Amino acid sequence: MANNMPKAKQYLKVSKKEAKQRPRELESADEFLAAGVEFEEAGEKWRAGDAAKSARFFARAIENYENGLQQFPASFDLAYNKARVQYEMTQHPRLLAQIPVLLVDQLRIALESHKITLKLQQDNADSLFNTAQLLTSLAEYLSDEGNSLETVQEASKLLEEALELFQRCLTVQEFRFSETQAQRDLEAPESQAADFTKSDFSMEDVTGTSTSRPNEDERWASIVEPVTQDTLLDTAMAQLDTLNTLCTVLAPDVRARALWSDVEATKLSRSLAWIEEYSSDLLKTKVSAYAVGSSERLNEILLGRAKFQCSLADASYRARQIDLGTYERELVSAFISEETPLNLSNDPEGLCDKAEALITFCTSLNIFPPSDISIPYSPTSLDQLGGLAWKYLTLALESLTAASTLPTAQDTAKIQLARGDVEMLRFRLSRHPINLKVAHRSADTLIRNAQVYYRGAAGLAKNAGLMGEEKEGIVKEGVAALANGEMGKWDDLMSRGAKRAERQDLWKILEEMLEDGLVEGALQTGQSTGRVPLSGAMEFNGGPPGESLVKEYT
């Protein structure tokens, strides 16, 4: 799930003398707001060093806002801050590990809180933006957890609602922007500076009654930031990201597509046509207009366009609306062609996005299907498709390697996990039924590389306090070791993994590796080398794949 940080509401603290010690009982919405902001500031202070302590402060902020809303249910600022903090905690992996409920439940809780803010102020641009971002995050989570028809339908509905809210947000922002521009055209240059505070800052008190005299109390006011072209561009690009997610949701894998009826396939085709039309208007009309004079954001715009172009092409290819040649041309023109003005040399996030698009293209070739799906290709076709996959997987690895070397790279553990995944896919190209010669010659190096990358990911994740990525790295290294016939190393790593994770977590990692095509072909090598095929070892009384291995080590 991508990180979609909500927009924080800015506040201005105004005090005519040193603030008094806060009274035991908070009596006004202003006081509840001040206390909540202080808890948030403490949470921010400890977030990098002590995630548990940071999470406790954020939890106290949420509790404080809830208590304030019980007394002042019409306070928009209290409702907004409560909803924002609930969502923001889900976007920081270290804080997420401290939340006592499942991520999907926390997202739904935050969504209900955001709906309350919209009831209080239905045209508040920040609230509309944050709610749309949250809906997108929830849809991404559901899509990552499964690809059943019911999941696709629910995620699609959430994303369509998000697009509607982004559009409402943009309409409000455009209106405010035009008002500001008209006002500036009428005002004399010298009067603009004098009127800045009056026009851009709202000094109204939050609902409630203060127990101190007005000239002595500590007071809070919302800062109403002016809408600029950058603001409009932010919202338009967020819309494009949501369209990108919708394309991903509507791109069925080989198993899911086989279960879809003709009616559902027709609906998918219509949805993709609607997305293409929607995006055309957004890119040509909105983004192009907002980008005028924003040369420093050109690369950001080009990257967003390239990501969407590849996602739409992937969904269209999987829906059989375009052929492989067209898909490849879209991919090349977006990220690889020398003619593209996109420059990612110093952009680690952009390099990772490029790698993800390349990997998606390779997995969409349908040469890494689950074991229960046959490959409908002739040996000649497999050789050609295998060569194509090798080419673009190699380019993906180059992008990830470049990203890992940049000092500004974040989520370095995830980058190493992705490098390991690419090597596992390239290793699989060396095995039956693909048997790609160039992959076969490098097979031993590829599988050792995968182990190195997974081990590095686990170490980086452990140092950063990211337990999810740590256990994923441990388990994946173990699977790579098993692929290389290293049973002792597999035993040791699975024992370590069992100490760091619950049984269902280990099973989930193993299952996802099978679904992503990382191991099935690679571990069928026992027939010729004496290595243990994972597909056989992972069957347990007819149960789900991976259960026997998890059972053994937990």
XYZ file of C-alpha atoms in Angstrom:
554
model
C 0.000 0.000 0.000
C 1.295 3.313 -0.978
C 1.820 6.109 1.544
C -0.823 8.793 1.096
C -0.201 11.365 3.769
C -3.289 13.426 4.696
C -3.142 17.182 4.707
C -2.512 18.500 8.206
C -4.543 21.501 9.269
C -2.280 24.357 10.302
C -2.910 26.338 13.485
C -1.591 29.622 14.781
C -1.108 29.915 18.552
C -1.681 33.452 19.801
C -0.770 34.382 23.370
C -0.287 37.845 24.851
C 1.819 36.454 27.713
C 3.401 33.179 28.774
C 0.839 30.384 28.727
C -0.435 29.363 32.119
C -0.313 25.796 33.309
C -3.166 23.960 31.608
C -6.187 23.480 33.905
C -7.024 19.956 34.966
C -10.426 20.066 33.320
C -10.582 21.277 29.743
C -13.604 23.500 29.383
C -13.596 24.812 25.829
C -13.086 23.389 22.376
C -10.085 25.690 22.147
C -8.493 23.994 25.142
C -9.189 20.485 23.812
C -7.648 21.529 20.499
C -4.535 22.923 22.186
C -4.079 19.786 24.295
C -4.492 17.541 21.274
C -1.943 19.462 19.228
C 0.553 19.170 22.098
C 0.076 15.394 22.198
C 0.620 15.274 18.438
C 3.818 17.309 18.717
C 5.100 14.891 21.354
C 4.211 11.975 19.087
C 6.157 13.536 16.228
C 9.126 14.093 18.529
C 9.368 10.408 19.460
C 8.356 8.834 16.149
C 11.873 8.280 14.834
C 13.355 7.037 18.113
C 10.627 5.288 20.104
C 7.687 4.142 17.987
C 5.760 2.730 20.954
C 6.011 5.991 22.904
C 5.126 7.981 19.805
C 2.050 5.841 19.192
C 0.907 6.351 22.786
C 1.054 10.126 22.366
C -0.917 9.952 19.111
C -3.465 7.691 20.823
C -3.804 10.263 23.605
C -4.317 12.974 20.987
C -7.143 10.948 19.413
C -8.685 10.289 22.833
C -8.452 13.993 23.675
C -10.193 14.992 20.428
C -12.897 12.378 21.095
C -13.482 13.766 24.583
C -13.707 17.256 23.152
C -16.231 16.163 20.541
C -18.452 14.690 23.236
C -18.833 18.180 24.669
C -18.545 20.135 21.402
C -19.879 17.846 18.633
C -20.096 20.779 16.176
C -16.360 21.561 16.380
C -14.982 20.917 12.917
C -11.355 21.361 13.989
C -11.620 18.675 16.665
C -13.319 16.286 14.244
C -10.799 17.037 11.505
C -7.780 16.470 13.715
C -9.166 13.226 15.122
C -9.833 11.834 11.636
C -6.480 13.005 10.290
C -4.427 11.454 13.105
C -6.318 8.147 12.814
C -5.453 7.979 9.115
C -1.921 9.340 9.464
C -0.946 6.545 11.868
C -1.692 3.981 9.143
C 0.785 5.640 6.787
C 3.845 5.208 9.011
C 5.012 1.562 9.133
C 6.625 1.902 12.567
C 3.469 3.416 14.059
C 1.280 0.904 12.253
C 3.023 -1.917 14.100
C 1.831 -0.364 17.380
C -1.859 -0.184 16.434
C -3.809 -2.916 18.296
C -6.268 -3.504 15.431
C -5.902 -4.779 11.881
C -4.934 -2.207 9.264
C -8.191 -2.639 7.373
C -10.164 -2.017 10.570
C -8.134 1.096 11.384
C -8.714 2.431 7.878
C -12.465 1.867 8.198
C -12.487 3.581 11.613
C -10.664 6.567 10.119
C -13.104 6.610 7.203
C -16.083 6.916 9.528
C -14.372 9.823 11.285
C -13.728 11.533 7.952
C -17.384 11.181 7.017
C -18.259 13.085 10.196
C -15.960 15.948 9.179
C -17.703 16.131 5.806
C -21.070 16.329 7.509
C -19.817 19.303 9.520
C -18.289 21.057 6.492
C -19.198 19.338 3.259
C -17.173 21.720 1.093
C -13.963 21.832 3.115
C -11.231 21.173 0.567
C -8.756 19.576 2.988
C -11.373 17.202 4.355
C -12.493 16.232 0.855
C -8.869 15.609 -0.144
C -8.037 13.509 2.914
C -11.191 11.405 2.611
C -10.409 10.683 -1.021
C -6.853 9.688 -0.099
C -8.163 7.378 2.621
C -10.617 5.702 0.242
C -7.721 5.089 -2.140
C -5.612 3.571 0.646
C -8.456 1.263 1.671
C -8.972 0.143 -1.922
C -5.244 -0.542 -2.287
C -5.300 -2.676 0.841
C -8.291 -4.705 -0.334
C -6.689 -5.206 -3.743
C -3.433 -6.397 -2.172
C -5.287 -8.899 0.011
C -7.200 -10.638 -2.772
C -8.469 -10.491 -6.344
C -11.870 -12.129 -6.120
C -14.688 -10.556 -8.090
C -16.255 -9.290 -4.847
C -12.978 -7.636 -3.810
C -12.552 -6.012 -7.212
C -16.080 -4.638 -7.068
C -15.681 -3.217 -3.541
C -12.287 -1.669 -4.304
C -13.575 -0.185 -7.565
C -16.536 1.378 -5.758
C -14.219 2.959 -3.187
C -11.967 4.372 -5.898
C -14.880 5.794 -7.863
C -16.047 7.529 -4.681
C -12.505 8.834 -4.157
C -12.437 10.297 -7.663
C -15.770 12.003 -7.033
C -14.448 13.581 -3.806
C -11.228 14.689 -5.505
C -13.339 16.350 -8.189
C -15.431 18.139 -5.551
C -12.227 19.214 -3.834
C -10.828 20.532 -7.095
C -14.039 22.453 -7.828
C -13.855 24.157 -4.405
C -10.169 24.941 -4.859
C -10.663 26.329 -8.366
C -13.421 28.611 -7.079
C -11.226 29.892 -4.241
C -8.299 30.293 -6.621
C -10.360 32.361 -9.070
C -11.669 34.516 -6.201
C -8.137 35.161 -4.991
C -6.957 36.031 -8.471
C -9.875 38.398 -9.025
C -9.246 40.083 -5.685
C -5.569 40.547 -6.440
C -6.386 42.067 -9.813
C -8.549 44.671 -8.110
C -6.179 45.530 -5.284
C -3.244 47.871 -5.582
C 0.153 46.198 -5.073
C 0.838 48.151 -1.875
C -2.482 47.139 -0.322
C -1.944 43.442 -0.934
C 0.815 43.198 1.671
C -1.241 45.112 4.203
C -4.267 42.891 3.717
C -2.346 39.582 3.709
C -3.056 38.726 7.343
C -6.727 39.639 7.087
C -7.348 37.679 3.877
C -5.274 34.581 4.558
C -5.731 33.974 8.305
C -8.970 33.263 10.115
C -8.778 34.405 13.762
C -12.142 33.013 14.775
C -12.275 31.040 18.019
C -13.177 27.372 17.950
C -16.644 26.689 19.370
C -16.593 26.923 23.165
C -16.327 29.339 26.073
C -13.018 30.295 27.658
C -12.664 30.537 31.429
C -9.871 33.132 31.175
C -10.016 36.737 30.131
C -9.598 37.261 26.361
C -6.376 39.256 26.712
C -4.717 36.544 28.817
C -5.736 33.139 27.445
C -3.849 31.014 24.983
C -5.905 31.021 21.826
C -5.853 29.002 18.610
C -6.914 29.868 15.120
C -7.042 27.956 11.865
C -4.648 29.117 9.183
C -6.506 29.260 5.890
C -3.768 28.776 3.343
C -4.308 30.475 -0.022
C -5.032 28.220 -2.987
C -2.220 28.329 -5.546
C -1.520 26.563 -8.819
C 0.577 24.104 -6.842
C -2.444 23.320 -4.694
C -4.537 22.606 -7.772
C -1.749 20.499 -9.259
C -1.480 18.465 -6.032
C -5.148 17.521 -6.246
C -5.034 16.740 -9.956
C -2.001 14.499 -9.497
C -3.728 12.731 -6.601
C -6.634 12.069 -8.962
C -4.210 10.589 -11.470
C -2.731 8.336 -8.769
C -6.226 7.110 -7.918
C -6.902 6.345 -11.578
C -3.612 4.453 -11.583
C -4.799 2.377 -8.617
C -8.131 1.738 -10.326
C -6.316 0.341 -13.360
C -4.362 -1.991 -11.086
C -7.548 -3.192 -9.391
C -9.204 -3.833 -12.754
C -6.252 -5.859 -14.085
C -7.296 -9.452 -13.263
C -4.639 -12.121 -12.901
C -4.831 -15.326 -14.898
C -6.827 -17.259 -12.286
C -9.302 -14.463 -11.548
C -9.881 -13.750 -15.228
C -10.723 -17.403 -15.854
C -13.561 -17.146 -13.335
C -15.083 -13.952 -14.707
C -18.248 -14.202 -16.736
C -18.717 -12.570 -20.129
C -20.883 -9.936 -18.432
C -18.109 -9.021 -15.988
C -15.545 -8.954 -18.798
C -17.779 -6.527 -20.698
C -18.088 -4.314 -17.615
C -14.306 -4.326 -17.320
C -13.930 -3.160 -20.916
C -16.398 -0.322 -20.344
C -14.604 0.703 -17.144
C -11.264 0.901 -18.933
C -12.806 3.015 -21.691
C -14.221 5.367 -19.048
C -10.831 5.608 -17.312
C -9.118 6.466 -20.587
C -11.619 9.237 -21.311
C -11.454 10.576 -17.745
C -7.648 10.646 -17.755
C -7.498 12.356 -21.132
C -9.520 15.299 -19.839
C -7.542 15.379 -16.584
C -4.136 15.372 -18.252
C -4.860 17.592 -21.236
C -7.130 20.122 -19.540
C -6.359 20.219 -15.830
C -2.765 19.114 -15.307
C -1.468 20.963 -18.363
C -3.091 24.204 -17.214
C -1.913 23.924 -13.599
C 1.625 23.022 -14.653
C 2.209 26.332 -16.456
C 5.110 28.034 -14.719
C 5.875 24.963 -12.565
C 9.008 23.766 -14.324
C 10.414 22.412 -11.049
C 7.531 19.901 -10.926
C 7.832 18.775 -14.542
C 9.516 15.478 -13.644
C 6.826 14.713 -11.071
C 4.136 15.248 -13.697
C 5.944 13.150 -16.288
C 6.426 10.328 -13.775
C 2.752 10.347 -12.828
C 1.789 10.265 -16.502
C 4.235 7.397 -17.211
C 2.969 5.295 -14.298
C -0.620 5.740 -15.387
C 0.212 5.005 -19.015
C 1.755 1.665 -18.015
C -1.055 0.751 -15.618
C -3.712 1.423 -18.230
C -1.761 -0.568 -20.822
C -1.390 -3.484 -18.392
C -5.102 -3.551 -17.548
C -6.005 -3.276 -21.250
C -3.627 -6.114 -22.155
C -4.969 -8.403 -19.440
C -8.493 -7.588 -20.603
C -7.412 -8.546 -24.156
C -8.121 -5.062 -25.522
C -4.595 -4.529 -26.839
C -1.896 -6.943 -28.043
C 1.531 -7.528 -26.518
C 3.302 -5.347 -29.084
C 1.130 -2.364 -28.195
C 1.694 -2.943 -24.474
C 5.458 -3.073 -24.959
C 5.450 0.135 -27.004
C 3.507 1.910 -24.248
C 6.021 0.697 -21.664
C 9.027 1.766 -23.732
C 7.622 5.191 -24.551
C 6.799 5.814 -20.888
C 10.072 4.823 -19.238
C 12.744 3.554 -21.612
C 12.786 5.521 -24.859
C 15.650 7.977 -25.240
C 13.098 10.483 -26.463
C 11.256 10.611 -23.125
C 12.045 13.808 -21.163
C 11.649 11.896 -17.894
C 14.871 12.007 -15.848
C 15.000 9.558 -12.920
C 18.753 9.500 -12.296
C 18.404 11.184 -8.889
C 14.898 10.037 -8.043
C 14.912 6.771 -6.026
C 11.123 6.632 -5.796
C 10.807 7.172 -9.535
C 13.373 4.445 -10.243
C 11.352 2.052 -8.079
C 8.165 3.020 -9.947
C 9.925 2.296 -13.228
C 11.080 -1.094 -11.938
C 7.567 -1.928 -10.769
C 6.155 -1.161 -14.234
C 8.786 -3.393 -15.848
C 8.136 -6.260 -13.428
C 4.384 -5.965 -13.950
C 4.908 -6.222 -17.708
C 6.904 -9.434 -17.252
C 4.391 -11.067 -14.928
C 1.602 -10.157 -17.357
C 3.278 -12.292 -20.021
C 1.652 -15.236 -18.219
C 4.791 -17.362 -18.162
C 4.836 -17.420 -14.340
C 1.319 -18.725 -13.672
C 0.223 -20.607 -10.532
C 0.776 -24.353 -10.633
C -2.876 -25.121 -11.318
C -2.938 -22.991 -14.488
C -1.446 -24.431 -17.661
C 0.747 -22.334 -19.969
C -0.930 -22.074 -23.388
C 2.263 -21.480 -25.345
C 4.402 -23.500 -27.739
C 8.117 -24.010 -26.921
C 9.003 -21.390 -29.533
C 6.628 -18.860 -27.997
C 7.956 -19.603 -24.519
C 11.502 -18.990 -25.667
C 10.538 -15.641 -27.201
C 8.514 -14.564 -24.168
C 11.249 -15.758 -21.837
C 13.776 -13.601 -23.686
C 11.436 -10.636 -23.424
C 10.980 -11.221 -19.671
C 14.747 -11.544 -19.149
C 15.333 -8.247 -20.944
C 12.884 -6.222 -18.872
C 13.593 -7.955 -15.556
C 17.251 -7.083 -16.065
C 16.306 -3.437 -16.676
C 14.116 -3.541 -13.556
C 17.045 -4.815 -11.489
C 19.246 -2.011 -12.842
C 16.662 0.570 -11.762
C 16.354 -0.915 -8.272
C 20.137 -1.093 -7.903
C 20.449 2.559 -8.938
C 17.733 3.529 -6.445
C 19.478 1.655 -3.617
C 22.690 3.637 -4.105
C 21.094 7.083 -3.826
C 21.468 8.763 -0.403
C 17.884 10.042 -0.567
C 16.430 6.535 -0.924
C 13.707 5.636 1.565
C 12.126 2.235 2.251
C 15.507 0.646 1.554
C 14.324 -2.685 2.971
C 11.533 -2.794 0.382
C 14.023 -2.000 -2.379
C 16.160 -4.972 -1.330
C 13.093 -7.222 -1.168
C 12.215 -6.158 -4.720
C 15.748 -6.913 -5.907
C 15.462 -10.386 -4.412
C 12.086 -10.916 -6.107
C 13.534 -9.958 -9.499
C 16.383 -12.421 -9.097
C 13.907 -15.168 -8.163
C 11.915 -14.439 -11.323
C 15.050 -14.452 -13.450
C 16.074 -17.719 -11.798
C 12.715 -19.188 -12.689
C 13.372 -18.441 -16.362
C 16.164 -21.026 -16.217
C 13.787 -23.831 -15.255
C 11.170 -25.980 -16.932
C 9.142 -25.236 -18.966
C 10.905 -22.027 -20.079
C 14.536 -23.220 -19.959
C 16.010 -19.927 -21.130
C 19.684 -20.485 -21.937
C 21.006 -17.149 -20.656
C 19.163 -17.669 -17.381
C 20.363 -21.268 -17.084
C 24.004 -20.163 -17.384
C 23.523 -17.682 -14.504
C 21.171 -19.765 -12.352
C 23.541 -20.348 -9.421
C 24.492 -16.674 -9.286
C 20.861 -15.556 -9.485
C 19.686 -17.692 -6.572
C 22.649 -16.629 -4.422
C 21.947 -12.986 -5.263
C 18.341 -13.413 -4.179
C 19.479 -14.719 -0.794
C 21.874 -11.788 -0.355
C 19.178 -9.244 -1.152
C 16.602 -10.875 1.128
C 19.148 -11.093 3.952
C 19.992 -7.425 3.479
C 16.315 -6.495 3.525
C 15.776 -8.347 6.809
C 18.760 -6.579 8.378
C 17.669 -3.132 7.231
C 14.115 -3.764 8.382
C 15.269 -4.958 11.800
C 17.356 -1.807 12.293
C 14.388 0.354 11.284
C 11.926 -1.509 13.505
C 9.904 -2.791 10.527
C 8.873 -6.255 11.677
C 6.760 -7.010 8.598
C 9.626 -6.479 6.173
C 12.053 -8.264 8.514
C 10.073 -11.502 8.651
C 9.386 -11.291 4.893
C 13.123 -11.082 4.245
C 13.860 -14.030 6.552
C 11.222 -16.294 5.031
C 12.081 -15.383 1.446
C 15.761 -16.011 2.054
C 14.785 -19.422 3.415
C 12.752 -20.211 0.308
C 15.659 -19.136 -1.913
C 17.960 -21.380 0.107
C 15.558 -24.294 -0.387
C 15.530 -23.572 -4.125
C 19.297 -23.976 -4.021
C 19.052 -27.282 -2.133
C 20.315 -25.811 1.173
C 18.012 -27.656 3.559
C 20.025 -26.794 6.662
C 19.835 -23.099 5.904
C 16.112 -23.421 5.184
C 15.584 -25.070 8.576
C 17.517 -22.366 10.380
C 15.798 -19.447 8.637
C 12.316 -20.887 9.082
C 13.017 -21.351 12.785
C 14.094 -17.697 12.983
C 11.039 -16.644 11.029
C 8.756 -18.562 13.392
C 10.236 -16.652 16.335
C 9.560 -13.306 14.642
C 6.054 -13.945 13.322
C 2.775 -15.699 13.921
C 2.040 -18.891 12.031
C -0.534 -17.216 9.781
C 1.997 -14.519 8.866
C 4.500 -17.108 7.659
C 1.820 -18.906 5.703
C 0.771 -15.626 4.091
C 4.328 -14.853 2.930
C 4.739 -18.329 1.446
C 1.352 -18.158 -0.255
C 2.118 -14.745 -1.762
C 5.402 -16.046 -3.158
C 3.514 -18.820 -4.892
C 0.861 -16.437 -6.216
C 3.488 -13.976 -7.460
C 5.245 -16.724 -9.382
C 8.489 -16.380 -7.412
C 9.035 -20.039 -6.571
C 6.842 -22.589 -8.309
C 8.921 -23.148 -11.418
C 12.191 -22.490 -9.635
C 11.564 -25.191 -7.059
C 10.589 -27.964 -9.432
C 14.310 -28.702 -9.773
C 14.192 -31.770 -7.518
C 13.445 -33.904 -10.585
C 16.923 -33.363 -12.024
C 19.127 -32.167 -9.183
C 17.894 -33.901 -6.070
C 16.658 -30.625 -4.590
C 13.371 -30.604 -2.716
C 10.474 -29.204 -4.768
C 8.591 -26.700 -2.621
C 5.265 -27.457 -4.286
C 5.307 -30.994 -2.939
C 6.701 -30.110 0.474
C 4.010 -27.506 1.002
C 1.025 -29.803 0.787
C -0.524 -30.759 4.116
C -3.539 -33.042 4.279
C -5.019 -31.314 1.270
C -4.764 -27.964 3.048
C -3.534 -24.669 1.665
C 0.028 -24.373 0.306
C 2.599 -23.613 2.971
C 0.653 -24.951 5.944
C 2.861 -27.988 6.545
C 6.036 -25.901 6.586
C 4.556 -23.329 8.918
C 3.215 -26.082 11.171
C 6.638 -27.689 11.415
C 8.413 -24.582 12.633
C 5.814 -23.017 14.940
